[in-house]
Amino acid sequence: RDPELVKRIGAATALEARATGIPYLFAPCVAVKIVTGLQGDIPSTSPKGVPYVGGKTKVAACAKHYVGDGGTVNGINENNTILSRHGLLSIHMPGYSASIIKGVSTVMVSYSSWNGDKMHGNRDLITGFLKGTLRFRGFVITDWEGLDRMTSPRHANYSNSILRGINAGIDMIMVPMKYKEFIDDLNQLVTNHEIPMSRIDDAVRRVLRVKFTMGLFENPLADETLVNHLGSHEHRELAREAVRKSLVLLKNTNSMLPLPKKGSKILVAGAHADNLGYQCGGWTIQWQGQSGNNATVGTTIMDAIMNTVDKQSSQVVYQENPDTKYLQSEGFSYAIVVVGELPYAETEGNNMNLTIPEPGPTMIKNVCRAVKCVVVVVSGRPVVIEPYLKWIDGLVAAWLPGTEGQGVADVLFGNYGFSGKLSRTWFRSVDQLPMNVGDEHYDPLFPFGFGLTTEPTDDSN
């Protein structure tokens, strides 16, 4: 709900990517405003559908995953989206048409299917609608091994998958390993006139158009003058701002939040309280992310709490999983319990129960029954929380705050007020899913757009 902030995030991302010598990002998942942050604002004179990259500090963006990947059965990765053509175009297509108007350079095709047909072979939607109706003039790229995944088992009848994919209108093929086989098969298909040279010419023309737009031939190497932007203080402060604004306050019994900084004995508990890897989630250094504080530089939520409270009058104690006896004997003013999901990406994130892994639920029950408590949930999506809600005084959805845990403490302790709103419905039980605004029986734990607010406090508290 803050397009300007999203745009600034895109610009910072582009600058840091360019500083490493990378001029092309596989982003965004159709978050339109970030396209202009990554690529720059398209001139008013630019023809519709023509790619645009605004100079050496900008990158080519990639709208993905075309199309309908967010509507698969049970939300399962690479699954089938069962929907009418009207539903597909009205629900899933607007992000692409808006991105094209903004000059997006590339579009990535989805692993998923539409009514049983693999998107990587859908000529009607790639050549017909994307290139024809929407007049997209950039290039279309597969996902990682996208042609391999057109068949089950993968890579079966690979030559036919190449034939179908390229004739459907795909211009660039992501082939991380078996590229020699791909080149041999493609050459044979062209030689046999199964793939016409006009299709190859179209692909080459589109790829060159984007490369020329990027200035890649004039400036093929990294600009070393940009190196100081990598991990800069300015960019970390931007990330911290994004964390503050994205936190959603879901429960605040007796106005427990914001928390006092002075005169308190504070318990911090939970495996996610002092774990940078858990805060960042998947797609961080490694594909599936990782646990621990050694993979990258940043501030854990625990560090941030220590940085924020008054060190003379307050005591902070960290116990990852305190037992009941300890809780009753220590006389804590309040507790901050930080729990959540373990890192995941793509198919590894498929989850039919959406529960917080143990010992998180047990710890919420033990700590919050013994001490006034705030529970901070670190997750990539809503998770099961209703069974524990009765014991929780303050509940905060922190999503994945990444490296800037200080943004969480900024709001918990009142340096800034809570302002975030839910970007999706928070369910009571997974049995209700899928559930969306407008459903006949819409009975969420917290509705779409919900979010309590607080005002900033002064430092005397």
Coordinates of C-alpha atoms in Angstrom, one line a residue:
R1 CA 0.0 0.0 0.0
D2 CA 3.0 2.3 -0.4
P3 CA 3.9 2.2 -4.1
E4 CA 6.6 4.9 -3.7
L5 CA 8.4 2.8 -1.1
V6 CA 8.2 -0.3 -3.4
K7 CA 9.7 1.8 -6.2
R8 CA 12.6 3.0 -4.0
I9 CA 13.2 -0.7 -3.1
G10 CA 13.4 -1.5 -6.8
A11 CA 15.8 1.3 -7.5
A12 CA 18.1 0.2 -4.6
T13 CA 17.9 -3.4 -5.9
A14 CA 18.8 -2.4 -9.4
L15 CA 21.8 -0.3 -8.2
E16 CA 23.2 -3.1 -6.1
A17 CA 22.7 -5.7 -8.9
R18 CA 24.5 -3.4 -11.4
A19 CA 27.3 -2.9 -8.9
T20 CA 28.0 -6.7 -9.1
G21 CA 27.9 -6.6 -12.9
I22 CA 24.4 -8.2 -13.3
P23 CA 22.2 -6.2 -15.6
Y24 CA 19.1 -8.4 -15.6
L25 CA 17.0 -9.6 -12.7
F26 CA 14.4 -12.4 -12.7
A27 CA 12.0 -10.1 -10.8
P28 CA 9.2 -9.1 -10.1
C29 CA 6.4 -11.6 -9.6
V30 CA 4.1 -9.0 -11.2
A31 CA 4.4 -6.3 -8.6
V32 CA 4.0 -3.6 -11.2
K33 CA 5.4 -0.5 -9.3
I34 CA 8.7 -2.2 -8.7
V35 CA 9.2 -2.5 -12.5
T36 CA 9.7 1.3 -12.7
G37 CA 12.1 1.1 -9.7
L38 CA 14.2 -1.6 -11.4
Q39 CA 14.1 -0.2 -15.0
G40 CA 13.4 3.5 -14.5
D41 CA 10.4 5.6 -15.4
I42 CA 9.4 5.1 -19.1
P43 CA 9.3 8.3 -21.2
S44 CA 5.9 9.4 -22.2
T45 CA 7.0 9.2 -25.9
S46 CA 8.0 5.5 -25.6
P47 CA 5.7 3.3 -27.8
K48 CA 3.5 0.8 -25.8
G49 CA 5.0 -2.6 -25.4
V50 CA 8.6 -1.6 -26.2
P51 CA 11.2 -2.5 -23.4
Y52 CA 12.9 0.3 -21.5
V53 CA 15.9 0.4 -19.3
G54 CA 17.0 3.9 -18.0
G55 CA 20.8 3.8 -17.9
K56 CA 23.7 2.2 -16.2
T57 CA 22.2 2.1 -12.7
K58 CA 19.0 0.3 -13.9
V59 CA 18.4 -3.3 -14.9
A60 CA 16.1 -5.2 -17.2
A61 CA 13.2 -6.5 -15.2
C62 CA 11.2 -9.8 -15.7
A63 CA 7.5 -10.0 -15.1
K64 CA 6.7 -13.6 -13.9
H65 CA 5.3 -16.3 -13.9
Y66 CA 3.1 -16.0 -17.0
V67 CA 0.3 -16.7 -16.3
G68 CA -2.0 -17.9 -13.5
D69 CA 0.8 -19.3 -11.3
G70 CA -1.0 -17.8 -8.2
G71 CA -4.2 -19.6 -8.9
T72 CA -3.2 -23.3 -8.9
V73 CA -5.2 -26.0 -7.2
N74 CA -4.5 -25.9 -3.5
G75 CA -1.8 -23.3 -4.1
I76 CA 0.7 -26.1 -4.9
N77 CA 3.8 -25.0 -6.8
E78 CA 3.8 -25.9 -10.6
N79 CA 0.2 -27.1 -10.3
N80 CA -2.8 -26.6 -12.5
T81 CA -4.9 -23.5 -12.6
I82 CA -8.5 -24.4 -13.4
L83 CA -10.3 -21.3 -14.5
S84 CA -12.3 -19.9 -17.4
R85 CA -10.5 -17.7 -19.9
H86 CA -12.5 -14.7 -18.6
G87 CA -11.3 -15.5 -15.1
L88 CA -7.7 -15.9 -16.2
L89 CA -7.6 -12.6 -18.0
S90 CA -9.5 -10.6 -15.3
I91 CA -7.7 -12.0 -12.3
H92 CA -4.2 -13.0 -13.4
M93 CA -3.5 -10.9 -16.5
P94 CA -3.7 -7.2 -15.2
G95 CA -0.2 -7.3 -13.7
Y96 CA 1.3 -8.2 -17.0
S97 CA -0.6 -5.7 -19.1
A98 CA 0.4 -2.9 -16.6
S99 CA 4.0 -4.1 -16.6
I100 CA 4.1 -4.0 -20.4
I101 CA 2.8 -0.4 -20.4
K102 CA 5.6 0.4 -17.9
G103 CA 8.2 -1.0 -20.4
V104 CA 9.0 -4.3 -18.8
S105 CA 11.9 -5.9 -20.8
T106 CA 11.1 -9.6 -20.4
V107 CA 8.4 -12.0 -19.3
M108 CA 9.0 -15.4 -17.8
V109 CA 6.6 -18.3 -18.5
S110 CA 5.2 -20.3 -15.6
Y111 CA 5.9 -24.0 -14.8
S112 CA 2.1 -24.3 -14.1
S113 CA -0.7 -25.3 -16.4
W114 CA -4.0 -23.7 -17.4
N115 CA -6.8 -26.2 -17.5
G116 CA -4.3 -29.0 -18.0
D117 CA -2.2 -27.4 -20.7
K118 CA 1.4 -26.5 -19.8
M119 CA 2.0 -22.8 -20.1
H120 CA 5.4 -23.4 -21.7
G121 CA 3.6 -24.8 -24.7
N122 CA 0.7 -22.4 -24.9
R123 CA 1.0 -20.6 -28.2
D124 CA -2.4 -18.9 -27.8
L125 CA -1.4 -17.1 -24.6
I126 CA 2.3 -16.4 -25.5
T127 CA 2.3 -15.5 -29.1
G128 CA -1.4 -14.7 -29.5
F129 CA -2.2 -12.7 -26.3
L130 CA 1.1 -11.6 -24.9
K131 CA 2.9 -10.7 -28.2
G132 CA -0.3 -10.0 -30.2
T133 CA -3.0 -8.5 -28.1
L134 CA -0.8 -6.9 -25.5
R135 CA 1.8 -5.9 -28.1
F136 CA 4.8 -7.0 -26.0
R137 CA 8.0 -6.3 -27.8
G138 CA 10.6 -7.6 -25.2
F139 CA 11.6 -11.2 -25.0
V140 CA 9.9 -14.2 -23.4
I141 CA 12.1 -16.6 -21.3
T142 CA 11.4 -20.0 -19.9
D143 CA 11.7 -20.7 -16.2
W144 CA 14.7 -22.8 -15.0
E145 CA 14.6 -26.1 -17.0
G146 CA 11.1 -25.0 -18.1
L147 CA 11.1 -27.1 -21.2
D148 CA 12.2 -30.2 -19.3
R149 CA 9.2 -29.8 -17.0
M150 CA 6.7 -29.9 -19.9
T151 CA 6.7 -33.7 -19.6
S152 CA 6.4 -36.2 -16.7
P153 CA 8.9 -37.6 -16.1
R154 CA 11.0 -34.5 -16.7
H155 CA 13.1 -34.3 -19.9
A156 CA 11.1 -37.1 -21.6
N157 CA 10.9 -36.5 -25.3
Y158 CA 13.0 -33.3 -24.9
S159 CA 13.1 -32.6 -28.7
N160 CA 9.3 -32.3 -28.8
S161 CA 9.3 -30.0 -25.8
I162 CA 11.8 -27.7 -27.5
L163 CA 9.6 -27.8 -30.6
R164 CA 6.4 -26.9 -28.7
G165 CA 8.0 -24.3 -26.5
I166 CA 9.8 -22.3 -29.2
N167 CA 6.9 -22.5 -31.6
A168 CA 4.6 -21.3 -28.8
G169 CA 6.7 -18.1 -28.8
I170 CA 9.4 -18.5 -26.2
D171 CA 12.5 -16.5 -27.2
M172 CA 15.2 -17.4 -24.6
I173 CA 15.6 -20.9 -23.0
M174 CA 17.0 -21.4 -19.5
V175 CA 19.2 -24.5 -19.9
P176 CA 21.5 -24.7 -16.9
M177 CA 23.1 -28.1 -17.6
K178 CA 22.1 -30.0 -20.8
Y179 CA 22.9 -27.1 -23.2
K180 CA 24.7 -29.2 -25.8
E181 CA 21.7 -31.5 -26.2
F182 CA 19.5 -28.5 -26.4
I183 CA 21.6 -26.9 -29.2
D184 CA 21.9 -30.1 -31.1
D185 CA 18.1 -30.7 -31.0
L186 CA 17.2 -27.1 -31.8
N187 CA 19.6 -27.2 -34.9
Q188 CA 18.0 -30.4 -36.1
L189 CA 14.4 -29.0 -35.7
V190 CA 15.4 -25.8 -37.7
T191 CA 17.2 -27.9 -40.3
N192 CA 14.1 -30.1 -40.7
H193 CA 11.9 -26.9 -41.0
E194 CA 9.9 -27.9 -37.9
I195 CA 10.8 -24.6 -36.3
P196 CA 10.7 -22.0 -39.0
M197 CA 13.6 -19.4 -39.4
S198 CA 11.0 -16.7 -39.0
R199 CA 10.5 -17.9 -35.4
I200 CA 14.2 -17.8 -34.8
D201 CA 14.5 -14.4 -36.3
D202 CA 11.7 -13.1 -34.1
A203 CA 13.5 -14.5 -31.0
V204 CA 16.8 -13.0 -32.0
R205 CA 15.3 -9.6 -32.8
R206 CA 13.6 -9.5 -29.4
V207 CA 16.7 -10.5 -27.4
L208 CA 18.8 -7.9 -29.3
R209 CA 16.2 -5.2 -28.8
V210 CA 16.5 -5.7 -25.0
K211 CA 20.3 -5.9 -25.1
F212 CA 20.5 -2.6 -27.1
T213 CA 18.0 -1.0 -24.7
M214 CA 20.2 -2.0 -21.8
G215 CA 23.3 -0.6 -23.4
L216 CA 24.9 -4.0 -23.0
F217 CA 27.1 -3.7 -26.0
E218 CA 28.5 -0.3 -25.1
N219 CA 29.0 -1.3 -21.4
P220 CA 29.3 -5.0 -21.1
L221 CA 31.3 -5.1 -17.8
A222 CA 30.5 -4.1 -14.2
D223 CA 30.8 -0.4 -13.3
E224 CA 33.3 -0.5 -10.5
T225 CA 32.4 3.0 -9.4
L226 CA 29.1 1.5 -8.1
V227 CA 30.7 -0.9 -5.6
N228 CA 30.2 1.3 -2.5
H229 CA 26.4 1.0 -3.0
L230 CA 26.6 -2.7 -2.1
G231 CA 25.0 -3.2 1.4
S232 CA 25.2 0.6 1.9
H233 CA 23.9 2.2 5.1
E234 CA 21.3 4.1 2.9
H235 CA 20.0 0.8 1.5
R236 CA 19.8 -0.9 4.9
E237 CA 17.9 2.0 6.2
L238 CA 15.5 1.6 3.3
A239 CA 15.0 -2.1 4.2
R240 CA 14.5 -1.1 7.8
E241 CA 11.8 1.3 6.8
A242 CA 10.1 -1.4 4.7
V243 CA 10.1 -3.7 7.7
R244 CA 8.5 -1.1 9.9
K245 CA 5.8 -0.3 7.5
S246 CA 5.0 -4.0 6.7
L247 CA 4.5 -5.2 10.3
V248 CA 0.9 -5.9 11.0
L249 CA -0.5 -5.6 14.6
L250 CA -3.2 -8.3 14.9
K251 CA -4.0 -8.2 18.6
N252 CA -3.2 -5.6 21.4
T253 CA -4.9 -6.4 24.6
N254 CA -5.1 -3.5 27.1
S255 CA -2.8 -1.5 24.7
M256 CA 0.2 -3.6 25.7
L257 CA 2.1 -2.3 22.6
P258 CA 4.1 -0.2 22.3
L259 CA 6.3 -1.8 25.0
P260 CA 8.2 0.2 27.7
K261 CA 11.9 0.6 27.2
K262 CA 12.7 1.4 30.8
G263 CA 12.5 -0.4 34.2
S264 CA 11.6 -3.8 32.9
K265 CA 12.9 -7.3 33.1
I266 CA 12.3 -8.7 29.6
L267 CA 12.3 -12.3 28.5
V268 CA 13.0 -12.9 24.8
A269 CA 12.2 -16.5 23.7
G270 CA 11.9 -18.5 20.5
A271 CA 14.2 -20.0 17.9
H272 CA 13.5 -17.1 15.5
A273 CA 14.5 -14.4 17.9
D274 CA 18.3 -14.6 17.2
N275 CA 18.5 -16.3 13.8
L276 CA 19.2 -14.1 10.8
G277 CA 18.7 -17.0 8.4
Y278 CA 15.2 -17.6 9.7
Q279 CA 14.4 -13.9 9.3
C280 CA 15.5 -13.9 5.7
G281 CA 13.8 -17.1 4.6
G282 CA 14.4 -18.9 1.3
W283 CA 16.2 -17.4 -1.7
T284 CA 18.9 -15.9 0.6
I285 CA 22.5 -16.8 -0.4
Q286 CA 21.3 -20.4 -0.9
W287 CA 18.2 -21.5 -2.7
Q288 CA 16.3 -22.8 0.4
G289 CA 17.9 -20.3 2.8
Q290 CA 19.5 -21.6 6.0
S291 CA 19.6 -21.3 9.7
G292 CA 22.1 -19.2 11.7
N293 CA 23.8 -15.8 11.7
N294 CA 26.8 -16.5 9.5
A295 CA 25.5 -16.4 6.0
T296 CA 25.1 -12.6 5.6
V297 CA 25.3 -9.4 7.6
G298 CA 22.4 -8.0 9.5
T299 CA 20.6 -7.4 12.8
T300 CA 18.6 -10.1 14.5
I301 CA 15.4 -9.2 16.3
M302 CA 17.2 -10.1 19.6
D303 CA 20.1 -7.7 18.7
A304 CA 17.5 -5.0 17.8
I305 CA 15.7 -5.4 21.2
M306 CA 19.1 -5.1 23.0
N307 CA 19.8 -2.0 20.9
T308 CA 16.5 -0.3 21.8
V309 CA 15.8 -0.8 25.5
D310 CA 17.3 1.4 28.2
K311 CA 20.4 -0.5 29.2
Q312 CA 20.7 1.2 32.6
S313 CA 17.2 0.3 33.9
S314 CA 16.1 -2.7 31.8
Q315 CA 17.4 -6.3 31.8
V316 CA 16.9 -8.5 28.7
V317 CA 17.2 -12.3 29.1
Y318 CA 17.2 -14.6 26.1
Q319 CA 16.1 -18.2 26.6
E320 CA 15.3 -20.0 23.3
N321 CA 12.9 -22.4 25.0
P322 CA 12.3 -21.7 28.7
D323 CA 10.6 -24.2 30.9
T324 CA 7.6 -23.5 33.1
K325 CA 9.6 -23.5 36.3
Y326 CA 12.0 -20.9 35.0
L327 CA 9.2 -18.7 33.8
Q328 CA 7.5 -18.7 37.2
S329 CA 10.7 -18.0 39.2
E330 CA 12.2 -15.1 37.4
G331 CA 9.7 -12.3 37.8
F332 CA 9.6 -11.0 34.2
S333 CA 7.8 -7.8 33.3
Y334 CA 6.8 -9.2 30.0
A335 CA 8.0 -11.6 27.3
I336 CA 8.6 -11.3 23.6
V337 CA 8.2 -14.7 21.9
V338 CA 9.5 -14.9 18.3
V339 CA 8.4 -18.0 16.4
G340 CA 7.6 -18.9 12.8
E341 CA 8.3 -21.0 9.8
L342 CA 11.6 -22.5 8.7
P343 CA 13.1 -21.1 5.5
Y344 CA 11.7 -22.5 2.2
A345 CA 11.5 -21.7 -1.5
E346 CA 9.2 -22.9 -4.3
T347 CA 8.0 -26.5 -4.0
E348 CA 9.7 -27.0 -0.6
G349 CA 7.2 -24.5 0.7
N350 CA 4.2 -26.6 -0.2
N351 CA 2.4 -27.2 3.1
M352 CA -1.0 -28.5 3.7
N353 CA -1.2 -27.8 7.5
L354 CA 0.5 -24.4 7.7
T355 CA 1.4 -24.9 11.4
I356 CA 4.3 -23.3 13.2
P357 CA 6.8 -26.0 13.8
E358 CA 7.4 -27.2 17.4
P359 CA 8.5 -26.1 19.9
G360 CA 6.9 -22.8 18.8
P361 CA 3.3 -23.6 19.7
T362 CA 4.2 -25.2 23.0
M363 CA 6.4 -22.3 23.9
I364 CA 3.6 -19.8 23.1
K365 CA 1.3 -21.7 25.4
N366 CA 3.9 -22.0 28.2
V367 CA 5.3 -18.5 28.1
C368 CA 2.1 -16.6 27.5
R369 CA 0.2 -18.4 30.2
A370 CA 2.9 -17.4 32.7
V371 CA 3.9 -13.9 31.6
K372 CA 2.3 -11.0 29.7
C373 CA 3.5 -11.7 26.2
V374 CA 3.9 -10.3 22.7
V375 CA 4.2 -13.0 20.0
V376 CA 6.0 -12.0 16.8
V377 CA 5.3 -14.4 13.9
V378 CA 8.1 -14.7 11.3
S379 CA 6.6 -16.3 8.2
G380 CA 6.0 -16.0 4.5
R381 CA 2.3 -16.3 4.8
P382 CA -0.5 -16.6 7.4
V383 CA -0.1 -19.7 9.6
V384 CA -2.3 -21.4 12.3
I385 CA -2.5 -19.1 15.3
E386 CA -6.1 -19.3 16.5
P387 CA -5.6 -22.1 19.1
Y388 CA -3.1 -19.9 21.0
L389 CA -4.7 -16.6 20.6
K390 CA -6.5 -16.6 23.9
W391 CA -3.1 -16.6 25.8
I392 CA -1.5 -13.9 23.6
D393 CA -1.6 -10.2 24.7
G394 CA 0.0 -8.8 21.6
L395 CA 0.3 -10.4 18.2
V396 CA 2.5 -9.1 15.4
A397 CA 2.8 -10.5 11.9
A398 CA 6.4 -9.7 10.9
W399 CA 6.5 -11.7 7.7
L400 CA 10.2 -12.1 6.7
P401 CA 12.0 -9.0 7.9
G402 CA 15.3 -10.1 6.3
T403 CA 18.5 -8.6 7.6
E404 CA 17.0 -5.6 9.2
G405 CA 15.5 -6.8 12.5
Q406 CA 15.9 -3.3 13.9
G407 CA 12.8 -2.4 12.0
V408 CA 10.8 -4.8 14.2
A409 CA 12.1 -3.3 17.5
D410 CA 11.5 0.2 16.1
V411 CA 7.8 -0.5 16.2
L412 CA 7.5 -2.8 19.2
F413 CA 9.0 -0.1 21.4
G414 CA 7.2 2.8 19.9
N415 CA 9.8 4.7 18.0
Y416 CA 7.3 4.4 15.2
G417 CA 3.6 3.4 15.2
F418 CA 2.1 0.3 13.7
S419 CA 0.5 1.1 10.4
G420 CA 0.6 -2.2 8.3
K421 CA -2.5 -3.9 6.9
L422 CA -2.9 -7.5 6.0
S423 CA -2.2 -8.2 2.3
R424 CA -4.3 -11.4 2.5
T425 CA -7.0 -13.0 4.6
W426 CA -5.7 -14.7 7.8
F427 CA -7.7 -18.0 8.2
R428 CA -8.9 -19.6 11.4
S429 CA -8.3 -23.2 10.1
V430 CA -6.8 -24.6 7.0
D431 CA -10.1 -26.3 6.4
Q432 CA -11.4 -23.0 5.3
L433 CA -8.9 -22.6 2.5
P434 CA -9.1 -21.3 -0.1
M435 CA -10.9 -18.3 1.4
N436 CA -11.1 -14.8 -0.1
V437 CA -13.0 -11.6 0.4
G438 CA -16.4 -11.9 -1.3
D439 CA -16.8 -15.6 -0.5
E440 CA -20.3 -16.5 0.6
H441 CA -19.0 -17.9 3.9
Y442 CA -16.2 -15.5 4.7
D443 CA -15.3 -16.1 8.4
P444 CA -11.6 -15.3 8.8
L445 CA -9.6 -14.9 12.0
F446 CA -8.4 -11.5 10.6
P447 CA -9.9 -10.2 7.4
F448 CA -8.0 -8.9 4.4
G449 CA -6.9 -5.3 5.1
F450 CA -7.0 -5.7 8.9
G451 CA -4.3 -4.1 11.0
L452 CA -4.4 -2.2 14.4
T453 CA -2.5 1.0 14.7
T454 CA -0.5 2.6 17.5
E455 CA 1.1 6.0 17.9
P456 CA 4.8 6.6 18.4
T457 CA 5.8 7.3 22.0
D458 CA 8.6 9.5 23.4
D459 CA 11.7 8.0 24.9
S460 CA 10.7 8.6 28.5
N461 CA 8.6 5.4 28.6

